């Protein structure tokens, strides 16, 4: 049986440019100093838990910057193709990263098909960004040294 795409089922919210100011103001709020109440159609209210307030404020910041926000649990399992889509890489390149152990993966029981935890994909992406930033800083230092000589 074919597996339904995790990314296709994920909740994705696109930014509305007319809400940018309100989103930016929301993003500047401190979660510990905010209480969010949800009012239902029957008039009852529910105070959202702190974890959900943190997600809302973080999402507001991304939306204010014009980025779409996709909500996924960090423990969700992705296929190599979904991992490639999320990272903006080719599936064969992601397969090589999985083979090399750069991104942890596991085989589905009784199958040669692999899955990757979203948390591991995000950790790989952070490591990649740190390396990229380090290379930029080295290039800046070398560029400054050339100008000084």
Tab-separated table of N, CA and C in Angstrom:
chain	number	residue	atom	x	y	z
A	1	UNK	N	0.841	-1.180	0.000
A	1	UNK	CA	0.000	0.000	0.000
A	1	UNK	C	0.889	1.248	0.000
A	2	UNK	N	0.597	2.179	-0.852
A	2	UNK	CA	1.391	3.402	-0.967
A	2	UNK	C	1.175	4.289	0.251
A	3	UNK	N	2.241	4.917	0.644
A	3	UNK	CA	2.208	5.810	1.794
A	3	UNK	C	1.810	7.207	1.329
A	4	UNK	N	0.902	7.850	2.058
A	4	UNK	CA	0.498	9.218	1.738
A	4	UNK	C	1.604	10.172	2.153
A	5	UNK	N	1.873	11.155	1.346
A	5	UNK	CA	2.936	12.113	1.617
A	5	UNK	C	2.682	12.881	2.912
A	6	UNK	N	3.661	12.869	3.781
A	6	UNK	CA	3.575	13.608	5.047
A	6	UNK	C	3.476	15.103	4.764
A	7	UNK	N	4.264	15.581	3.822
A	7	UNK	CA	4.270	17.009	3.525
A	7	UNK	C	2.943	17.453	2.918
A	8	UNK	N	2.296	16.577	2.142
A	8	UNK	CA	1.008	16.938	1.547
A	8	UNK	C	-0.081	17.049	2.611
A	9	UNK	N	0.034	16.267	3.688
A	9	UNK	CA	-0.970	16.298	4.754
A	9	UNK	C	-0.701	17.389	5.784
A	10	UNK	N	0.471	17.985	5.756
A	10	UNK	CA	0.845	18.987	6.763
A	10	UNK	C	0.033	20.265	6.585
A	11	UNK	N	-0.229	20.925	7.692
A	11	UNK	CA	-0.943	22.210	7.660
A	11	UNK	C	0.041	23.295	7.232
A	12	UNK	N	-0.252	23.939	6.106
A	12	UNK	CA	0.623	25.000	5.601
A	12	UNK	C	-0.160	26.299	5.571
A	13	UNK	N	0.434	27.346	6.129
A	13	UNK	CA	-0.213	28.659	6.189
A	13	UNK	C	0.649	29.650	5.414
A	14	UNK	N	0.047	30.288	4.430
A	14	UNK	CA	0.738	31.294	3.628
A	14	UNK	C	0.549	32.666	4.273
A	15	UNK	N	1.565	33.532	4.200
A	15	UNK	CA	1.422	34.870	4.795
A	15	UNK	C	0.463	35.746	4.003
A	16	UNK	N	-0.265	36.574	4.723
A	16	UNK	CA	-1.147	37.560	4.103
A	16	UNK	C	-0.473	38.916	4.297
A	17	UNK	N	-0.012	39.553	3.214
A	17	UNK	CA	0.713	40.823	3.354
A	17	UNK	C	-0.050	41.900	4.125
A	18	UNK	N	-1.360	41.864	4.089
A	18	UNK	CA	-2.133	42.887	4.800
A	18	UNK	C	-2.084	42.699	6.318
A	19	UNK	N	-1.619	41.549	6.781
A	19	UNK	CA	-1.519	41.284	8.224
A	19	UNK	C	-0.097	41.454	8.754
A	20	UNK	N	0.822	41.908	7.911
A	20	UNK	CA	2.246	41.952	8.277
A	20	UNK	C	2.520	42.736	9.566
A	21	UNK	N	1.928	43.898	9.732
A	21	UNK	CA	2.180	44.711	10.936
A	21	UNK	C	1.689	44.013	12.199
A	22	UNK	N	0.491	43.450	12.140
A	22	UNK	CA	-0.051	42.742	13.302
A	22	UNK	C	0.787	41.507	13.622
A	23	UNK	N	1.243	40.805	12.586
A	23	UNK	CA	2.080	39.618	12.808
A	23	UNK	C	3.422	40.013	13.425
A	24	UNK	N	4.018	41.091	12.929
A	24	UNK	CA	5.304	41.544	13.468
A	24	UNK	C	5.159	41.959	14.934
A	25	UNK	N	4.086	42.653	15.262
A	25	UNK	CA	3.844	43.050	16.659
A	25	UNK	C	3.648	41.818	17.532
A	26	UNK	N	2.941	40.836	17.015
A	26	UNK	CA	2.722	39.592	17.765
A	26	UNK	C	4.043	38.870	17.995
A	27	UNK	N	4.888	38.822	16.985
A	27	UNK	CA	6.160	38.116	17.082
A	27	UNK	C	7.092	38.721	18.132
A	28	UNK	N	6.931	40.007	18.417
A	28	UNK	CA	7.790	40.668	19.414
A	28	UNK	C	7.348	40.373	20.854
A	29	UNK	N	6.197	39.753	21.019
A	29	UNK	CA	5.701	39.452	22.366
A	29	UNK	C	6.527	38.337	23.012
A	30	UNK	N	6.605	38.371	24.332
A	30	UNK	CA	7.341	37.369	25.098
A	30	UNK	C	6.343	36.317	25.578
A	31	UNK	N	6.552	35.043	25.214
A	31	UNK	CA	5.569	34.007	25.546
A	31	UNK	C	5.163	33.970	27.025
A	32	UNK	N	6.111	34.207	27.902
A	32	UNK	CA	5.811	34.160	29.336
A	32	UNK	C	4.954	35.339	29.790
A	33	UNK	N	4.836	36.351	28.954
A	33	UNK	CA	4.050	37.526	29.307
A	33	UNK	C	2.758	37.636	28.510
A	34	UNK	N	2.366	36.533	27.844
A	34	UNK	CA	1.191	36.550	26.980
A	34	UNK	C	0.230	35.444	27.407
A	35	UNK	N	-1.041	35.780	27.404
A	35	UNK	CA	-2.069	34.759	27.579
A	35	UNK	C	-2.984	34.851	26.358
A	36	UNK	N	-3.185	33.729	25.697
A	36	UNK	CA	-4.038	33.690	24.519
A	36	UNK	C	-5.319	32.955	24.890
A	37	UNK	N	-6.439	33.640	24.683
A	37	UNK	CA	-7.742	33.046	24.949
A	37	UNK	C	-8.431	32.760	23.622
A	38	UNK	N	-9.018	31.585	23.515
A	38	UNK	CA	-9.785	31.215	22.341
A	38	UNK	C	-11.246	31.200	22.755
A	39	UNK	N	-12.066	31.921	22.003
A	39	UNK	CA	-13.498	31.973	22.307
A	39	UNK	C	-14.245	31.161	21.251
A	40	UNK	N	-15.059	30.226	21.699
A	40	UNK	CA	-15.828	29.391	20.785
A	40	UNK	C	-17.130	30.085	20.412
A	41	UNK	N	-17.841	29.518	19.458
A	41	UNK	CA	-19.088	30.127	18.990
A	41	UNK	C	-20.154	30.184	20.083
A	42	UNK	N	-20.064	29.304	21.088
A	42	UNK	CA	-21.049	29.352	22.180
A	42	UNK	C	-20.650	30.321	23.291
A	43	UNK	N	-19.525	31.042	23.107
A	43	UNK	CA	-19.094	32.045	24.067
A	43	UNK	C	-18.141	31.540	25.138
A	44	UNK	N	-17.882	30.235	25.193
A	44	UNK	CA	-16.944	29.739	26.199
A	44	UNK	C	-15.513	30.077	25.773
A	45	UNK	N	-14.617	30.177	26.750
A	45	UNK	CA	-13.226	30.546	26.481
A	45	UNK	C	-12.283	29.480	27.006
A	46	UNK	N	-11.154	29.374	26.338
A	46	UNK	CA	-10.112	28.442	26.737
A	46	UNK	C	-8.778	29.170	26.651
A	47	UNK	N	-8.006	29.142	27.728
A	47	UNK	CA	-6.657	29.723	27.719
A	47	UNK	C	-5.708	28.686	27.109
A	48	UNK	N	-4.973	29.089	26.085
A	48	UNK	CA	-4.049	28.167	25.441
A	48	UNK	C	-2.827	27.916	26.308
A	49	UNK	N	-2.308	26.676	26.299
A	49	UNK	CA	-1.101	26.361	27.078
A	49	UNK	C	0.116	27.109	26.529
A	50	UNK	N	1.107	27.309	27.387
A	50	UNK	CA	2.325	28.057	27.055
A	50	UNK	C	3.017	27.501	25.801
A	51	UNK	N	3.040	26.168	25.637
A	51	UNK	CA	3.697	25.572	24.467
A	51	UNK	C	3.038	26.050	23.175
A	52	UNK	N	1.737	26.109	23.191
A	52	UNK	CA	1.023	26.551	21.996
A	52	UNK	C	1.217	28.043	21.749
A	53	UNK	N	1.308	28.822	22.814
A	53	UNK	CA	1.579	30.261	22.670
A	53	UNK	C	2.947	30.462	22.021
A	54	UNK	N	3.951	29.669	22.426
A	54	UNK	CA	5.295	29.770	21.839
A	54	UNK	C	5.256	29.465	20.341
A	55	UNK	N	4.480	28.441	19.964
A	55	UNK	CA	4.357	28.089	18.543
A	55	UNK	C	3.691	29.229	17.780
A	56	UNK	N	2.645	29.793	18.345
A	56	UNK	CA	1.933	30.891	17.676
A	56	UNK	C	2.837	32.109	17.474
A	57	UNK	N	3.594	32.481	18.513
A	57	UNK	CA	4.468	33.654	18.395
A	57	UNK	C	5.599	33.412	17.403
A	58	UNK	N	6.176	32.210	17.415
A	58	UNK	CA	7.238	31.886	16.455
A	58	UNK	C	6.680	31.894	15.031
A	59	UNK	N	5.499	31.347	14.860
A	59	UNK	CA	4.865	31.330	13.538
A	59	UNK	C	4.556	32.742	13.057
A	60	UNK	N	4.125	33.593	13.970
A	60	UNK	CA	3.830	34.990	13.613
A	60	UNK	C	5.084	35.669	13.066
A	61	UNK	N	6.234	35.396	13.669
A	61	UNK	CA	7.487	35.985	13.192
A	61	UNK	C	7.825	35.552	11.784
A	62	UNK	N	7.657	34.271	11.493
A	62	UNK	CA	7.937	33.777	10.142
A	62	UNK	C	6.956	34.360	9.131
A	63	UNK	N	5.691	34.395	9.478
A	63	UNK	CA	4.685	34.959	8.576
A	63	UNK	C	4.936	36.447	8.334
A	64	UNK	N	5.351	37.169	9.380
A	64	UNK	CA	5.645	38.603	9.239
A	64	UNK	C	6.798	38.834	8.269
A	65	UNK	N	7.749	37.886	8.200
A	65	UNK	CA	8.882	37.991	7.271
A	65	UNK	C	8.520	37.502	5.864
A	66	UNK	N	7.242	37.108	5.689
A	66	UNK	CA	6.795	36.672	4.374
A	66	UNK	C	6.999	35.200	4.089
A	67	UNK	N	7.358	34.425	5.121
A	67	UNK	CA	7.578	32.983	4.942
A	67	UNK	C	6.304	32.208	5.252
A	68	UNK	N	6.027	31.193	4.458
A	68	UNK	CA	4.934	30.278	4.781
A	68	UNK	C	5.362	29.431	5.977
A	69	UNK	N	4.407	28.980	6.757
A	69	UNK	CA	4.672	28.148	7.926
A	69	UNK	C	3.965	26.815	7.734
A	70	UNK	N	4.706	25.730	7.932
A	70	UNK	CA	4.148	24.387	7.858
A	70	UNK	C	4.262	23.760	9.233
A	71	UNK	N	3.176	23.202	9.714
A	71	UNK	CA	3.163	22.606	11.046
A	71	UNK	C	3.310	21.096	10.918
A	72	UNK	N	4.394	20.571	11.497
A	72	UNK	CA	4.670	19.136	11.531
A	72	UNK	C	5.264	18.786	12.889
A	73	UNK	N	4.944	17.617	13.407
A	73	UNK	CA	5.579	17.133	14.632
A	73	UNK	C	7.021	16.755	14.307
A	74	UNK	N	7.956	17.049	15.200
A	74	UNK	CA	9.365	16.761	14.925
A	74	UNK	C	9.648	15.264	14.844
A	75	UNK	N	8.764	14.423	15.368
A	75	UNK	CA	8.959	12.973	15.318
A	75	UNK	C	8.367	12.334	14.064
A	76	UNK	N	7.733	13.129	13.189
A	76	UNK	CA	7.136	12.586	11.972
A	76	UNK	C	8.243	11.959	11.127
A	77	UNK	N	7.898	10.902	10.413
A	77	UNK	CA	8.877	10.216	9.574
A	77	UNK	C	8.641	10.560	8.110
A	78	UNK	N	9.733	10.909	7.441
A	78	UNK	CA	9.688	11.329	6.041
A	78	UNK	C	10.360	10.285	5.163
A	79	UNK	N	9.931	10.215	3.926
A	79	UNK	CA	10.619	9.373	2.948
A	79	UNK	C	11.866	10.133	2.473
A	80	UNK	N	12.807	9.448	1.834
A	80	UNK	CA	13.956	10.171	1.263
A	80	UNK	C	13.531	11.249	0.266
A	81	UNK	N	12.472	11.010	-0.518
A	81	UNK	CA	12.000	12.014	-1.476
A	81	UNK	C	11.457	13.246	-0.742
A	82	UNK	N	10.713	13.023	0.352
A	82	UNK	CA	10.195	14.147	1.134
A	82	UNK	C	11.330	14.906	1.812
A	83	UNK	N	12.332	14.170	2.272
A	83	UNK	CA	13.505	14.793	2.880
A	83	UNK	C	14.200	15.693	1.860
A	84	UNK	N	14.346	15.184	0.645
A	84	UNK	CA	14.976	15.965	-0.428
A	84	UNK	C	14.164	17.221	-0.714
A	85	UNK	N	12.850	17.075	-0.781
A	85	UNK	CA	11.972	18.230	-1.056
A	85	UNK	C	12.124	19.285	0.037
A	86	UNK	N	12.142	18.836	1.280
A	86	UNK	CA	12.241	19.760	2.411
A	86	UNK	C	13.581	20.500	2.414
A	87	UNK	N	14.658	19.801	2.058
A	87	UNK	CA	15.993	20.408	2.067
A	87	UNK	C	16.320	21.135	0.762
A	88	UNK	N	15.504	20.952	-0.256
A	88	UNK	CA	15.793	21.566	-1.547
A	88	UNK	C	16.960	20.896	-2.247
A	89	UNK	N	17.099	19.592	-2.041
A	89	UNK	CA	18.181	18.812	-2.648
A	89	UNK	C	17.571	17.728	-3.529
A	90	UNK	N	18.403	17.082	-4.339
A	90	UNK	CA	17.903	15.976	-5.162
A	90	UNK	C	17.760	14.727	-4.296
A	91	UNK	N	16.833	13.840	-4.681
A	91	UNK	CA	16.656	12.598	-3.940
A	91	UNK	C	17.913	11.728	-3.988
A	92	UNK	N	18.602	11.594	-5.151
A	92	UNK	CA	19.838	10.796	-5.146
A	92	UNK	C	20.902	11.354	-4.195
A	93	UNK	N	21.004	12.681	-4.097
A	93	UNK	CA	21.987	13.266	-3.174
A	93	UNK	C	21.598	12.963	-1.728
A	94	UNK	N	20.310	13.064	-1.408
A	94	UNK	CA	19.851	12.732	-0.051
A	94	UNK	C	20.118	11.266	0.243
A	95	UNK	N	19.922	10.391	-0.744
A	95	UNK	CA	20.208	8.971	-0.553
A	95	UNK	C	21.678	8.767	-0.197
A	96	UNK	N	22.568	9.502	-0.853
A	96	UNK	CA	24.004	9.405	-0.515
A	96	UNK	C	24.258	9.898	0.910
A	97	UNK	N	23.566	10.981	1.314
A	97	UNK	CA	23.715	11.473	2.686
A	97	UNK	C	23.224	10.432	3.702
A	98	UNK	N	22.145	9.745	3.379
A	98	UNK	CA	21.619	8.698	4.259
A	98	UNK	C	22.597	7.523	4.321
A	99	UNK	N	23.114	7.124	3.149
A	99	UNK	CA	24.080	6.014	3.095
A	99	UNK	C	25.330	6.324	3.914
A	100	UNK	N	25.769	7.587	3.871
A	100	UNK	CA	26.978	8.005	4.596
A	100	UNK	C	26.712	8.218	6.086
A	101	UNK	N	25.446	8.236	6.485
A	101	UNK	CA	25.117	8.464	7.895
A	101	UNK	C	25.082	9.931	8.269
A	102	UNK	N	25.168	10.826	7.289
A	102	UNK	CA	25.100	12.261	7.588
A	102	UNK	C	23.714	12.642	8.103
A	103	UNK	N	22.703	11.935	7.636
A	103	UNK	CA	21.350	12.079	8.160
A	103	UNK	C	20.925	10.678	8.601
A	104	UNK	N	20.626	10.498	9.883
A	104	UNK	CA	20.212	9.165	10.345
A	104	UNK	C	18.898	8.735	9.678
A	105	UNK	N	18.797	7.440	9.392
A	105	UNK	CA	17.573	6.890	8.830
A	105	UNK	C	17.410	5.477	9.351
A	106	UNK	N	16.210	4.933	9.145
A	106	UNK	CA	15.985	3.543	9.523
A	106	UNK	C	15.108	2.884	8.468
A	107	UNK	N	15.284	1.583	8.341
A	107	UNK	CA	14.485	0.830	7.382
A	107	UNK	C	13.127	0.510	7.996
A	108	UNK	N	12.109	0.554	7.154
A	108	UNK	CA	10.787	0.130	7.594
A	108	UNK	C	10.839	-1.378	7.850
A	109	UNK	N	10.114	-1.862	8.831
A	109	UNK	CA	10.166	-3.303	9.153
A	109	UNK	C	9.848	-4.173	7.936
A	110	UNK	N	10.716	-5.138	7.666
A	110	UNK	CA	10.515	-6.062	6.566
A	110	UNK	C	10.628	-5.435	5.193
A	111	UNK	N	11.348	-4.316	5.082
A	111	UNK	CA	11.414	-3.588	3.819
A	111	UNK	C	12.799	-2.982	3.635
A	112	UNK	N	13.104	-2.669	2.385
A	112	UNK	CA	14.355	-1.948	2.116
A	112	UNK	C	14.119	-0.441	2.077
A	113	UNK	N	12.853	-0.014	2.227
A	113	UNK	CA	12.516	1.408	2.226
A	113	UNK	C	12.932	2.051	3.548
A	114	UNK	N	13.447	3.270	3.422
A	114	UNK	CA	13.925	3.995	4.605
A	114	UNK	C	13.007	5.155	4.944
A	115	UNK	N	13.048	5.534	6.221
A	115	UNK	CA	12.363	6.737	6.682
A	115	UNK	C	13.348	7.552	7.506
A	116	UNK	N	13.076	8.849	7.560
A	116	UNK	CA	13.949	9.795	8.256
A	116	UNK	C	13.080	10.632	9.183
A	117	UNK	N	13.506	10.783	10.441
A	117	UNK	CA	12.772	11.641	11.377
A	117	UNK	C	12.967	13.098	10.995
A	118	UNK	N	11.898	13.880	11.035
A	118	UNK	CA	11.982	15.302	10.741
A	118	UNK	C	13.020	15.975	11.638
A	119	UNK	N	13.072	15.588	12.907
A	119	UNK	CA	14.042	16.183	13.839
A	119	UNK	C	15.474	15.993	13.328
A	120	UNK	N	15.768	14.830	12.729
A	120	UNK	CA	17.111	14.577	12.195
A	120	UNK	C	17.379	15.417	10.949
A	121	UNK	N	16.344	15.627	10.127
A	121	UNK	CA	16.485	16.475	8.937
A	121	UNK	C	16.775	17.914	9.372
A	122	UNK	N	16.045	18.390	10.371
A	122	UNK	CA	16.247	19.763	10.857
A	122	UNK	C	17.622	19.926	11.498
A	123	UNK	N	18.089	18.898	12.225
A	123	UNK	CA	19.430	18.956	12.825
A	123	UNK	C	20.495	19.011	11.732
A	124	UNK	N	20.328	18.220	10.676
A	124	UNK	CA	21.260	18.258	9.546
A	124	UNK	C	21.270	19.647	8.911
A	125	UNK	N	20.083	20.202	8.718
A	125	UNK	CA	19.966	21.529	8.109
A	125	UNK	C	20.665	22.586	8.963
A	126	UNK	N	20.540	22.506	10.290
A	126	UNK	CA	21.221	23.452	11.179
A	126	UNK	C	22.736	23.304	11.081
A	127	UNK	N	23.227	22.055	11.066
A	127	UNK	CA	24.678	21.830	10.925
A	127	UNK	C	25.171	22.409	9.603
A	128	UNK	N	24.406	22.206	8.554
A	128	UNK	CA	24.771	22.713	7.228
A	128	UNK	C	24.828	24.241	7.226
A	129	UNK	N	23.858	24.877	7.858
A	129	UNK	CA	23.840	26.350	7.958
A	129	UNK	C	25.027	26.868	8.767
A	130	UNK	N	25.364	26.185	9.866
A	130	UNK	CA	26.531	26.610	10.675
A	130	UNK	C	27.817	26.510	9.863
A	131	UNK	N	27.974	25.412	9.114
A	131	UNK	CA	29.177	25.270	8.276
A	131	UNK	C	29.218	26.368	7.224
A	132	UNK	N	28.071	26.637	6.592
A	132	UNK	CA	28.000	27.682	5.559
A	132	UNK	C	28.380	29.037	6.156
A	133	UNK	N	27.858	29.339	7.344
A	133	UNK	CA	28.176	30.611	8.009
A	133	UNK	C	29.662	30.678	8.363
A	134	UNK	N	30.225	29.564	8.817
A	134	UNK	CA	31.657	29.520	9.129
A	134	UNK	C	32.506	29.788	7.901
A	135	UNK	N	32.125	29.193	6.772
A	135	UNK	CA	32.863	29.440	5.524
A	135	UNK	C	32.760	30.900	5.109
A	136	UNK	N	31.562	31.497	5.307
A	136	UNK	CA	31.394	32.927	4.978
A	136	UNK	C	32.317	33.791	5.830
A	137	UNK	N	32.394	33.474	7.109
A	137	UNK	CA	33.237	34.265	8.006
A	137	UNK	C	34.706	34.127	7.625
A	138	UNK	N	35.137	32.917	7.284
A	138	UNK	CA	36.524	32.707	6.858
A	138	UNK	C	36.799	33.497	5.584
A	139	UNK	N	35.862	33.452	4.635
A	139	UNK	CA	36.037	34.199	3.383
A	139	UNK	C	36.113	35.697	3.660
A	140	UNK	N	35.298	36.187	4.598
A	140	UNK	CA	35.340	37.612	4.948
A	140	UNK	C	36.692	37.990	5.539
A	141	UNK	N	37.213	37.148	6.430
A	141	UNK	CA	38.510	37.424	7.057
A	141	UNK	C	39.607	37.410	5.996
A	142	UNK	N	39.570	36.421	5.111
A	142	UNK	CA	40.581	36.347	4.057
A	142	UNK	C	40.466	37.531	3.102
A	143	UNK	N	39.248	37.923	2.798
A	143	UNK	CA	39.038	39.087	1.929
A	143	UNK	C	39.565	40.358	2.570
A	144	UNK	N	39.341	40.526	3.890
A	144	UNK	CA	39.853	41.694	4.616
A	144	UNK	C	41.382	41.685	4.653
A	145	UNK	N	41.954	40.484	4.798
A	145	UNK	CA	43.429	40.370	4.849
A	145	UNK	C	44.042	40.743	3.508
A	146	UNK	N	43.392	40.404	2.401
A	146	UNK	CA	43.903	40.763	1.084
A	146	UNK	C	43.908	42.263	0.889
A	147	UNK	N	42.853	42.939	1.381
A	147	UNK	CA	42.776	44.389	1.254
A	147	UNK	C	43.830	45.089	2.113
A	148	UNK	N	44.204	44.458	3.221
A	148	UNK	CA	45.175	45.080	4.125
A	148	UNK	C	46.594	44.971	3.584
A	149	UNK	N	46.847	43.971	2.699
A	149	UNK	CA	48.220	43.809	2.216
A	149	UNK	C	48.553	44.647	1.027
